[in-house]
Amino acid sequence: MRVEHLLEESARQFPGKTAVICAGGRHTYAEIDVRANRLATTLRTAGLRTGDRVAIQMENSVEAIIALFATLKAGGAFVMINPQIRSARLVELLDDSGARALVTRHHASGEIEVAWQRPHASSEPATPELAALVYTSGSTGRPKGVMLSHRNMTAAAASICTYLENTPDDVILNVLPLAFTYGLGQVTTAFRTGATVVLEQSCAYPQAILQTMAREQVTGFALVPTIATLLVQQSAGGHRLPALRYLTNAAAALSIAKILRLRQVFPSARIYSMYGQTECQRVSYLPPDLIDARPSSVGIAIPGTELFVVDGRGRRAAPGVAGELVVQGPHVMLGYWNQPEETARVLRPGPTPDERVLYTGDLAYIDEDGLLYFVGRKDDIIKTRGEKVAPREVEDVIAQLAGVADVAVYGAPDDLLGEAIVAVVTLEPGASVDVERVRRHCLEHLPAVMVPRSVEFRKALPTTMSGKVIRRALREPAGRDGAVA
């Protein structure tokens, strides 16, 4: 199955149904399909060939959705570029992807326009299985172009729809950029089931988002921790959202304290703690019925896939023993664009000759009941006093302290300790928490080796546009607060 078939099948079954609500407008499946066909014809007439990449740089909008499906209908592969990216960084992505065209919206009319075209390279091979290039958020280094095939994307959509139990009656709110797989996945899962997706450009005004949820009777909402923090702060008095049946979280783990707060604020919603990577879109989910008993777990493999943990010798680790997480399934990427060495490092032979499994670079363990627990990125582990400390273990404890909004922990070079644990904390409005209170709380709940040597307070944590904390940026001066591209 190809990704554009998700739109075409829903347009056949539900032609007059609202597919997208955006900027006050309502757009049916039939309308979107017709407009995508029209743009696909324009792209083919302009010379687009099978496997060509088309860069799409737009804010969350129905036009962005039309452009990505048009690209696929024309035989190309889309490259979603966040509209906040400008100048040299934009040129870098266009050059790296070899995009044949850049599709944007006209600044005055808002209509779709093809901004420029690049001539074909004489020896460039066609890649008909390629559906999208999705650039990683860059939380651990230079972004890489993840090659996702039609099979990758449709398999992931089918799996996610299965465990979320999506139906045509769902109304899914998306405030995440379509340039990231988590945001893009809200569209593919909605279109696979004939549901409605409500597009917002951000969660900068959480009160307005809550009003939209009530007005549109939203049934599903995708979160990242920063959005969860904003919603919890805005919802102290409670909001009546009886239609809301589920919340999902990915990109970065929610602290146990934040999960409990979400449960209090949105009592009718089932909370799905999930874990994933751009390289496979989604890895696992925790069945909501287990969230009280296992709030720190990220659950089980998504349907149709398998995951396991290997030790330093490549052998499957015993239950409870941490090692590198390995993912197997039809959602595992084709590889990194024009980076064969990086591809070979993370994609290794699978159980069949034509299958490769993904070595994620993440540390995790699986307990006796088969539940997965995320420990951290291998590169993030702090080596202090001869011990190894996972930042998340410290973060979960500090997050439970009243008044703490967000926290991130990293290791700073130290001549005596090897690395000293540093906690960077943001506070809820009006909260009064000092260094000694944080350290005292840690001493009460953690071994001495895990207690932060120092604590910094900032207005915001440095994050990627998808909400992941950029740990290398934590080492920069506090004046560099805020979102980092």
CSV table of C-alpha atoms in Angstrom, one decimal, residues 241 244-247 262-263 266-271:
chain,number,residue,atom,x,y,z
A,241,LEU,CA,-13.8,17.8,27.9
A,244,LEU,CA,-11.5,13.5,25.0
A,245,ARG,CA,-10.9,9.7,25.2
A,246,TYR,CA,-7.1,9.6,24.9
A,247,LEU,CA,-3.9,11.5,25.2
A,262,LEU,CA,-2.5,14.8,33.6
A,263,ARG,CA,-4.7,12.1,35.1
A,266,PHE,CA,-8.2,15.1,32.2
A,267,PRO,CA,-9.9,12.3,34.1
A,268,SER,CA,-11.9,11.0,31.1
A,269,ALA,CA,-8.8,10.5,28.9
A,270,ARG,CA,-6.7,7.4,28.7
A,271,ILE,CA,-3.0,8.2,28.7
